[in-house]
Amino acid sequence: MDLLQELKDKAGLTNEQAVKTFEILKEYVSGKVPSFLAGTVEKWFNDIEKRAGESNKENDFLEH
């Protein structure tokens, strides 16, 4: 299940609240990792955004 759906289902957030929470998490994590990992974190969050709405667990890197 993608992160946005988890936020909506488990935290009871609206879609707008889930998106804003995702953006805050992305900014927070990016600010906490060493600069040499920044590109990896950015790619990770971009992959999550790209998959938003997909329900196919085979393509969800968090399920592997």
XYZ file of C-alpha atoms in Angstrom:
64
model
C 0.000 0.000 0.000
C 1.441 3.382 -0.821
C 2.306 5.886 1.876
C -0.477 8.338 1.052
C -3.096 5.613 1.331
C -1.603 4.443 4.622
C -1.812 7.981 5.986
C -5.443 8.218 4.949
C -6.413 4.776 6.218
C -4.427 4.553 9.433
C -4.387 8.194 10.505
C -7.782 9.124 9.116
C -6.379 11.991 7.065
C -8.085 13.531 4.069
C -6.230 13.368 0.755
C -5.092 16.986 1.162
C -3.851 16.310 4.702
C -2.020 13.171 3.569
C -0.289 15.034 0.738
C 0.782 17.845 3.075
C 2.030 15.309 5.637
C 4.016 13.570 2.907
C 5.593 16.878 1.884
C 6.523 17.635 5.500
C 8.039 14.160 5.952
C 10.035 14.551 2.743
C 11.423 17.906 3.845
C 12.149 16.659 7.372
C 13.978 13.503 6.298
C 15.928 15.375 3.623
C 17.127 17.817 6.274
C 18.246 15.067 8.651
C 20.412 12.914 6.404
C 24.036 13.645 5.511
C 24.443 15.537 2.251
C 25.919 12.507 0.479
C 22.588 10.690 1.014
C 20.396 13.576 -0.144
C 20.116 12.225 -3.691
C 19.064 8.810 -2.427
C 16.398 10.304 -0.164
C 15.113 12.488 -3.001
C 14.874 9.461 -5.300
C 13.125 7.456 -2.595
C 10.448 10.101 -2.084
C 10.089 10.655 -5.834
C 9.497 6.926 -6.261
C 6.797 7.069 -3.569
C 5.144 10.028 -5.312
C 5.328 8.274 -8.678
C 3.612 5.213 -7.255
C 0.930 7.132 -5.388
C -2.364 5.503 -6.133
C -0.920 2.209 -7.334
C -2.190 -0.786 -5.409
C 0.077 -3.357 -7.026
C 2.329 -4.578 -4.222
C 4.665 -6.217 -6.722
C 5.833 -2.723 -7.732
C 6.043 -1.363 -4.174
C 9.659 -1.263 -3.062
C 8.555 -1.073 0.577
C 7.030 -4.543 0.248
C 10.324 -6.202 -0.775
